[in-house]
PDB file of C-alpha atoms in Angstrom:
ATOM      1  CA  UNK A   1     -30.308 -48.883-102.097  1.00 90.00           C
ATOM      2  CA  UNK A   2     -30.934 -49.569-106.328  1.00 96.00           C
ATOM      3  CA  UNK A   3     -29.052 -50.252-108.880  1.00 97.00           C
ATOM      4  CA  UNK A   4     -29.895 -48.091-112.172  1.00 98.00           C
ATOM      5  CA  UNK A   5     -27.679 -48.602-115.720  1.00 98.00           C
ATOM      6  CA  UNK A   6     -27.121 -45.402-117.463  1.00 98.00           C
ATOM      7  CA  UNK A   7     -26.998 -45.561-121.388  1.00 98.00           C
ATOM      8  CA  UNK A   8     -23.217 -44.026-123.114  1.00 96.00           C
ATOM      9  CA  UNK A   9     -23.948 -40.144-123.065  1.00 93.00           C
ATOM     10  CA  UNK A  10     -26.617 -40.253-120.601  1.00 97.00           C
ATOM     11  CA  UNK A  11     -25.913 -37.352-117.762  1.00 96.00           C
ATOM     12  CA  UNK A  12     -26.398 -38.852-114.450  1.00 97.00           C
ATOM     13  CA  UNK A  13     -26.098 -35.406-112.880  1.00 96.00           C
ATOM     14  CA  UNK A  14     -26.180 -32.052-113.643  1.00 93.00           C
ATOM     15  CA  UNK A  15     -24.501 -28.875-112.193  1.00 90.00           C
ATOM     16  CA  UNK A  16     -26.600 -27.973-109.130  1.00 91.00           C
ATOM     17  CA  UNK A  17     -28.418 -31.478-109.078  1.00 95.00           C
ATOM     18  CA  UNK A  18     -28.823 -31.942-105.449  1.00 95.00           C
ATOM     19  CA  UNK A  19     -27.354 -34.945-104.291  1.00 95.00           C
ATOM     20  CA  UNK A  20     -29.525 -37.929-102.597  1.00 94.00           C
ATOM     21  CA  UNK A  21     -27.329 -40.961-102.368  1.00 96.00           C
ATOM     22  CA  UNK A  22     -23.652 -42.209-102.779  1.00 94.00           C
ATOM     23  CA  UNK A  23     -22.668 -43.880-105.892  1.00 96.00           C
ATOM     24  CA  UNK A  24     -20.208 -46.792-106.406  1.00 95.00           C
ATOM     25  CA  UNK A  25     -19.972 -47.860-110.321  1.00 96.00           C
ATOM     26  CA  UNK A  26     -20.141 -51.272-110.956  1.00 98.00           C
ATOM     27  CA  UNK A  27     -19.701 -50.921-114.359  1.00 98.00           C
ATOM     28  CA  UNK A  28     -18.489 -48.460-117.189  1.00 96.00           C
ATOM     29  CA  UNK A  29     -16.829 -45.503-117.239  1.00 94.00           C
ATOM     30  CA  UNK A  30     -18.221 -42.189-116.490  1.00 95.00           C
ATOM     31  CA  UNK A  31     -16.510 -37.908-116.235  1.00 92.00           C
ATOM     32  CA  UNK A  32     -17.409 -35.134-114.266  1.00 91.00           C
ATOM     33  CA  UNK A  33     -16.912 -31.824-115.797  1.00 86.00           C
ATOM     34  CA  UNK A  34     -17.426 -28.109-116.104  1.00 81.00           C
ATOM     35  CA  UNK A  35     -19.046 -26.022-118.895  1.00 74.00           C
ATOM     36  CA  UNK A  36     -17.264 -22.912-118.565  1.00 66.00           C
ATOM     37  CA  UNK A  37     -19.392 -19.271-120.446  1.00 66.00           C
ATOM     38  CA  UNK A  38     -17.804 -19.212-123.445  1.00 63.00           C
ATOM     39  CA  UNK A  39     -18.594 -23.159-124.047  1.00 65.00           C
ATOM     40  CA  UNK A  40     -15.552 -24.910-123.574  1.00 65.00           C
ATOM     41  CA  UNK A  41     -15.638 -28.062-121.510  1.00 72.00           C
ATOM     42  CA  UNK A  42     -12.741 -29.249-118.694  1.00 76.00           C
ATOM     43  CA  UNK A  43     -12.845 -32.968-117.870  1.00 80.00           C
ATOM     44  CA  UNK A  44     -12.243 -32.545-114.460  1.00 82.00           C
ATOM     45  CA  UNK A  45     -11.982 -36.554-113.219  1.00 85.00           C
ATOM     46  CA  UNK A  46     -13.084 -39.715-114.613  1.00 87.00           C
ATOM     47  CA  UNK A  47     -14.652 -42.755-112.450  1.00 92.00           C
ATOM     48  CA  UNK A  48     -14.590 -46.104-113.388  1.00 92.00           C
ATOM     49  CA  UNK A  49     -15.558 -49.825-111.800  1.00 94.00           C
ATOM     50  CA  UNK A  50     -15.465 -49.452-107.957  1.00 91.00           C
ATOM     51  CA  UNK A  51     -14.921 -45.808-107.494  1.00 91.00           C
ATOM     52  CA  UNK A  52     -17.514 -44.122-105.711  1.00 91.00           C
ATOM     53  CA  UNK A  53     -19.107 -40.544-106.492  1.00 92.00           C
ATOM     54  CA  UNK A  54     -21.174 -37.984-103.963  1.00 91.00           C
ATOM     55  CA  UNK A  55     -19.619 -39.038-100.444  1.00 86.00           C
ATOM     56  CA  UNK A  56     -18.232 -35.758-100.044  1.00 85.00           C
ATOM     57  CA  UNK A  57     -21.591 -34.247-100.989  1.00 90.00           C
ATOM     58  CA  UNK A  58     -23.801 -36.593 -99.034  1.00 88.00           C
ATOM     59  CA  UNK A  59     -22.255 -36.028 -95.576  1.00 85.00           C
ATOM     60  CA  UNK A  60     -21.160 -32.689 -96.231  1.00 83.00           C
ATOM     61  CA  UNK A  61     -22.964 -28.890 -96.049  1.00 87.00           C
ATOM     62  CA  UNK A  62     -23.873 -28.302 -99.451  1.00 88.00           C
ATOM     63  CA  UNK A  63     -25.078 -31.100-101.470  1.00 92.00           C
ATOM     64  CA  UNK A  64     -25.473 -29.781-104.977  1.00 92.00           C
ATOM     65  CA  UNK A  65     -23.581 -31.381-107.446  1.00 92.00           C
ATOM     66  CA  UNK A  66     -20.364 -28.877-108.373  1.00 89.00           C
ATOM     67  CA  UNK A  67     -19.718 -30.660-112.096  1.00 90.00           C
ATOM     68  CA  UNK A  68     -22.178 -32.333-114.805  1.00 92.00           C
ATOM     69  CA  UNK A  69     -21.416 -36.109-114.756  1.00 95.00           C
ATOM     70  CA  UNK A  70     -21.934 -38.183-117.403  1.00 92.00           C
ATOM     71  CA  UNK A  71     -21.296 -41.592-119.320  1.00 96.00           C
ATOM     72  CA  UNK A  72     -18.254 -42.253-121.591  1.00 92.00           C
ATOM     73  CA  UNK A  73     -19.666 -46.119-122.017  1.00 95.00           C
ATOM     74  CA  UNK A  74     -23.023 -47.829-120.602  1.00 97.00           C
ATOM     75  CA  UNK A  75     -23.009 -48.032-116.929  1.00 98.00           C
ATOM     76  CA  UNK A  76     -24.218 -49.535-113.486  1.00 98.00           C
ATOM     77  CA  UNK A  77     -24.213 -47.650-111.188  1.00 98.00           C
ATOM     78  CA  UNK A  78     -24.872 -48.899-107.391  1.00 97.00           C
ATOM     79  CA  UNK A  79     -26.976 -45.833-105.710  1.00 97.00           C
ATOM     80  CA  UNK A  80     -26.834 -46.354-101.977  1.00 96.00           C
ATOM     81  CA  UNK A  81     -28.465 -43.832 -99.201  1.00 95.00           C
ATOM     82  CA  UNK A  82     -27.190 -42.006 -96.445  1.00 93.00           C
ATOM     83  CA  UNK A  83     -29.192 -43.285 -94.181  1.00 94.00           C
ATOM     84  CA  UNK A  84     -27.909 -46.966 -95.728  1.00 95.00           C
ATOM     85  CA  UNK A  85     -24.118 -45.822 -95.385  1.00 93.00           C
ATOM     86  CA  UNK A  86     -24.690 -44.882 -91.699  1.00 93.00           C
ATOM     87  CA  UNK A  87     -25.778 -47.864 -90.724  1.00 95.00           C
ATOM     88  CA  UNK A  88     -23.276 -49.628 -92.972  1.00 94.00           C
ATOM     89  CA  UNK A  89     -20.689 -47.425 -91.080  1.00 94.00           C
ATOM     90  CA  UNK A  90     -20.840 -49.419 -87.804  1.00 96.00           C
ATOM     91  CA  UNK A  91     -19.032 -52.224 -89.770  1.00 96.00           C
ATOM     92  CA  UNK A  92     -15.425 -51.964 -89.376  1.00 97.00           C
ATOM     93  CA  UNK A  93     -14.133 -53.113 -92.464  1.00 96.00           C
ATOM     94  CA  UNK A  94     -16.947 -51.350 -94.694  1.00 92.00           C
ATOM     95  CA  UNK A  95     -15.763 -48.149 -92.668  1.00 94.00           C
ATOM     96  CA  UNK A  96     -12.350 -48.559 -93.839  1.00 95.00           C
ATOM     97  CA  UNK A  97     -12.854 -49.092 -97.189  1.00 90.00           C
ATOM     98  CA  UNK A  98     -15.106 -46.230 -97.053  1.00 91.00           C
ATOM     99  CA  UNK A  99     -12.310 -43.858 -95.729  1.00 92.00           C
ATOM    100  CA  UNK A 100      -9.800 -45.166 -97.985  1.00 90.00           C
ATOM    101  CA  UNK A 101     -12.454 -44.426-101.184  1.00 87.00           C
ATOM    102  CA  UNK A 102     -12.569 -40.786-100.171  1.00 88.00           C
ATOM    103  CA  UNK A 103      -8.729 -40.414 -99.186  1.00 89.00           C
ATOM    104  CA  UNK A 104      -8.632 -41.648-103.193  1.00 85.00           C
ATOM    105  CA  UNK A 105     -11.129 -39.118-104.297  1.00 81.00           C
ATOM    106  CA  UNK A 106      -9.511 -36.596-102.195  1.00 83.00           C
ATOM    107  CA  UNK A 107      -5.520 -37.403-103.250  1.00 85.00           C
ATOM    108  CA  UNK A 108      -7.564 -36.944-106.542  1.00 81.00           C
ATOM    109  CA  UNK A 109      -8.832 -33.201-106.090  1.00 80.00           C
ATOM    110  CA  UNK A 110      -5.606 -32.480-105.052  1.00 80.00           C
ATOM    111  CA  UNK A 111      -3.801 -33.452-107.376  1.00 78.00           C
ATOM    112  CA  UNK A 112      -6.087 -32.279-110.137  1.00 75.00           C
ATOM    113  CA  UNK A 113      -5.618 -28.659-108.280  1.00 76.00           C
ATOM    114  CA  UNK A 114      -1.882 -28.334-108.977  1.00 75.00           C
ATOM    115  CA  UNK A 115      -2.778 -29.429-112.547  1.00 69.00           C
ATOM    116  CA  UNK A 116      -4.846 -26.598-113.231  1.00 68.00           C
ATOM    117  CA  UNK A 117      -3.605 -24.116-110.885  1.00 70.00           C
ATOM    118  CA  UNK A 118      -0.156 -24.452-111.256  1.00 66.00           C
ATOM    119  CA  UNK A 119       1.537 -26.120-113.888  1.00 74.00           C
ATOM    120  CA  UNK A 120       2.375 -25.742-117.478  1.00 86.00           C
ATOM    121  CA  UNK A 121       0.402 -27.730-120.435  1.00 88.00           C
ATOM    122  CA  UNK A 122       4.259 -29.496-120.841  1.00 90.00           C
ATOM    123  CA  UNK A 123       4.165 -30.133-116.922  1.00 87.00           C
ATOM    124  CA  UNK A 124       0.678 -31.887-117.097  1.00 86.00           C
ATOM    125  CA  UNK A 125       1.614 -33.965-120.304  1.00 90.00           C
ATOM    126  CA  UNK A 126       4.515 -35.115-118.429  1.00 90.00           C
ATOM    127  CA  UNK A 127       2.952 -35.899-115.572  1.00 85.00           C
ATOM    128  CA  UNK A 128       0.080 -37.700-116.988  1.00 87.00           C
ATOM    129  CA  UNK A 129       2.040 -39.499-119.591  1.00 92.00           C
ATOM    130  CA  UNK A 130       4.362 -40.723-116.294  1.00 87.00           C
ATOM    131  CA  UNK A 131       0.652 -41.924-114.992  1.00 85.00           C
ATOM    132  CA  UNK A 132       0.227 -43.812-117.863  1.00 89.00           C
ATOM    133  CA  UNK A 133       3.805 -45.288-117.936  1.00 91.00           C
ATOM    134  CA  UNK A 134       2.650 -46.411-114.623  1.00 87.00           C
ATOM    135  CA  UNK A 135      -0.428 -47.695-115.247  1.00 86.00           C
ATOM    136  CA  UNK A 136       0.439 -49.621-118.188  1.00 91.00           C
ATOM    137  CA  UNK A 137       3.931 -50.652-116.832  1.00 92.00           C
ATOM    138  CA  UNK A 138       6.410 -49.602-119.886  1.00 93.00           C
ATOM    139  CA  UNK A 139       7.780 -46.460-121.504  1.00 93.00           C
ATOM    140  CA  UNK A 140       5.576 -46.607-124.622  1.00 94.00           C
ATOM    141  CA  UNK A 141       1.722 -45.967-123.384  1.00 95.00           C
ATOM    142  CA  UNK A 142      -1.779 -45.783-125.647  1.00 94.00           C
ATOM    143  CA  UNK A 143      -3.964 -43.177-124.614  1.00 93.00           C
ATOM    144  CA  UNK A 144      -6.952 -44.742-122.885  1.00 88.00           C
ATOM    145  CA  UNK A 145      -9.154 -41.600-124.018  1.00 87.00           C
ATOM    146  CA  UNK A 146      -9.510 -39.558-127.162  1.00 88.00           C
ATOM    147  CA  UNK A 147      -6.688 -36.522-128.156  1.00 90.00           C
ATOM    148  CA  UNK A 148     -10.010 -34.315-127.473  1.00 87.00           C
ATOM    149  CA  UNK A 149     -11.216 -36.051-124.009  1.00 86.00           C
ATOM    150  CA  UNK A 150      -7.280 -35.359-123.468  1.00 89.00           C
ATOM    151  CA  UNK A 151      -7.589 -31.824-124.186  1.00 88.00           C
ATOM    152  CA  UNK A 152     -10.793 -31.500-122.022  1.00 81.00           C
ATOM    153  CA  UNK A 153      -9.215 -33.154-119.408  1.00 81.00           C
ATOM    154  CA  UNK A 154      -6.272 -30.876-119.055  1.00 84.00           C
ATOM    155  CA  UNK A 155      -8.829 -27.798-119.793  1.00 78.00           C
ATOM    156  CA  UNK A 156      -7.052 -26.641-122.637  1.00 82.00           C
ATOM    157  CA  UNK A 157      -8.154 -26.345-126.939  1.00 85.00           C
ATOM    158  CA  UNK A 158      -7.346 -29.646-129.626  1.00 87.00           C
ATOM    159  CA  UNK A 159      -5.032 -27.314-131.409  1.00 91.00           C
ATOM    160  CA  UNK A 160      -2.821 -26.131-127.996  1.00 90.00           C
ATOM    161  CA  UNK A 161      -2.871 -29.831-127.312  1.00 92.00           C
ATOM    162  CA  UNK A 162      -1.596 -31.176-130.771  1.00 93.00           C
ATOM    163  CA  UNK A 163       1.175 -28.395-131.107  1.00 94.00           C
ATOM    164  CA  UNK A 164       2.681 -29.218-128.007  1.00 94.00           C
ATOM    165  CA  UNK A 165       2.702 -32.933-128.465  1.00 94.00           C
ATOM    166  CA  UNK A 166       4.280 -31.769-132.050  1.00 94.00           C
ATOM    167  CA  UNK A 167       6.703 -29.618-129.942  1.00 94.00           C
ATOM    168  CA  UNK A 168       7.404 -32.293-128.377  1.00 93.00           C
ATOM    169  CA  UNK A 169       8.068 -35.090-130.422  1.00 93.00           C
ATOM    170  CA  UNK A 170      10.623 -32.409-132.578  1.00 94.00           C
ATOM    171  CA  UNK A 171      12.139 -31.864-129.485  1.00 93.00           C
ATOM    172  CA  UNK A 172      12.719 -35.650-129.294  1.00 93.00           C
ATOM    173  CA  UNK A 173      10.982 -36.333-125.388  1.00 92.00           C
ATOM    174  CA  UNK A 174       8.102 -38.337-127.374  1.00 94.00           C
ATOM    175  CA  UNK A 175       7.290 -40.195-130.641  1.00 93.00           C
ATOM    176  CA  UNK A 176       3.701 -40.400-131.594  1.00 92.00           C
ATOM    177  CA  UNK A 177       1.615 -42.365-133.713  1.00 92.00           C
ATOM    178  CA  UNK A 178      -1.906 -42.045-133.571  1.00 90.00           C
ATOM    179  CA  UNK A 179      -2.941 -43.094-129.868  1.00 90.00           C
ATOM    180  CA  UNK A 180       0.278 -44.886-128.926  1.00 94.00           C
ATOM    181  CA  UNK A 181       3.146 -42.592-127.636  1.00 94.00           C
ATOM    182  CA  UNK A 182       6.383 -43.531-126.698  1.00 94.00           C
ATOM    183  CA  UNK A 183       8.540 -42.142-124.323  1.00 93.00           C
ATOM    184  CA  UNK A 184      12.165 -41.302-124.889  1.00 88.00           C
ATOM    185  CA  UNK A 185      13.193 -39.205-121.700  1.00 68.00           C
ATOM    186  CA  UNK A 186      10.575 -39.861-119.049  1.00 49.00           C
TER     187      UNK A 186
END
């Protein structure tokens, strides 16, 4: 068990990495994503203080690393062993919070699924601008990531991204102004 800090931009893992311990950030703020051929990039989830990364890789059959992962912001990161988590397993309330970090992770995957797989680009800025309502408890949200990390995340181009939140906003469901956006019919 170590504890490493990772410098903004620094990849912590690349596609195919093999992975050797579970991480837990402590700090900062880091994505995982894939490079598809023609170059594009999909943000495919984000992890921030206390979420943990590799479990499913660590205790499962394959342990290469599916996505690159990398730092938005300096981190910490809290790199523990398997060998470490098995024995940390035996205590009951580590054990729970271990299960209920991977039900997160995997509520996560699914619902990042039906984003890609089977919604619209208006479906997924609905749904995550209703995240975001949530989050941030009111009807007018600020973006907590760049219009580009927004159209990485839901896999699409900057300029499908900006004319639907234009299409929006002249169909009156949004008003914009820079990062803030406020939401009229959500």
């Amino acid at each position: 068990m170590f504890i490493k800090n990772y410098s903004k931009k620094a990849t912590v893992y690349n596609q195919n990495d093999s992975c050797k311990t579970l991480d837990i950030v402590l700090s900062g703020s880091l994505v995982a994503y894939s490079l598809s051929e023609n170059g594009s990039e999909m943000t495919m989830f984000e992890f921030s203080r206390g979420q943990m990364l590799g479990a499913n890789l660590l205790f499962g059959d394959n342990h290469a690393y599916p996505l690159t992962i990398y730092c938005m912001s300096d981190a910490r990161l809290l790199h523990v062993t398997q060998k470490a988590i098995s024995e940390f397993l035996h205590n009951y309330d580590f054990a729970m919070e271990f299960i209920g970090m991977l039900s997160c992770n995997s509520q996560r995957l699914n619902q990042r699924i039906t984003m890609v797989a089977q919604r619209t680009l208006r479906e997924n800025l609905f749904e995550y601008f209703r995240q975001q309502s949530i989050l941030q408890g009111s009807d007018t949200i600020v973006l907590p990531i760049s219009k580009k990390q927004l159209a990485d995340y839901l896999g699409i181009q900057r300029p499908s991204l900006f004319r639907e939140l234009k299409n929006l906003k002249d169909e009156g469901f949004i008003d914009v102004s820079n990062r803030t956006i406020h939401l009229n019919l959500l």
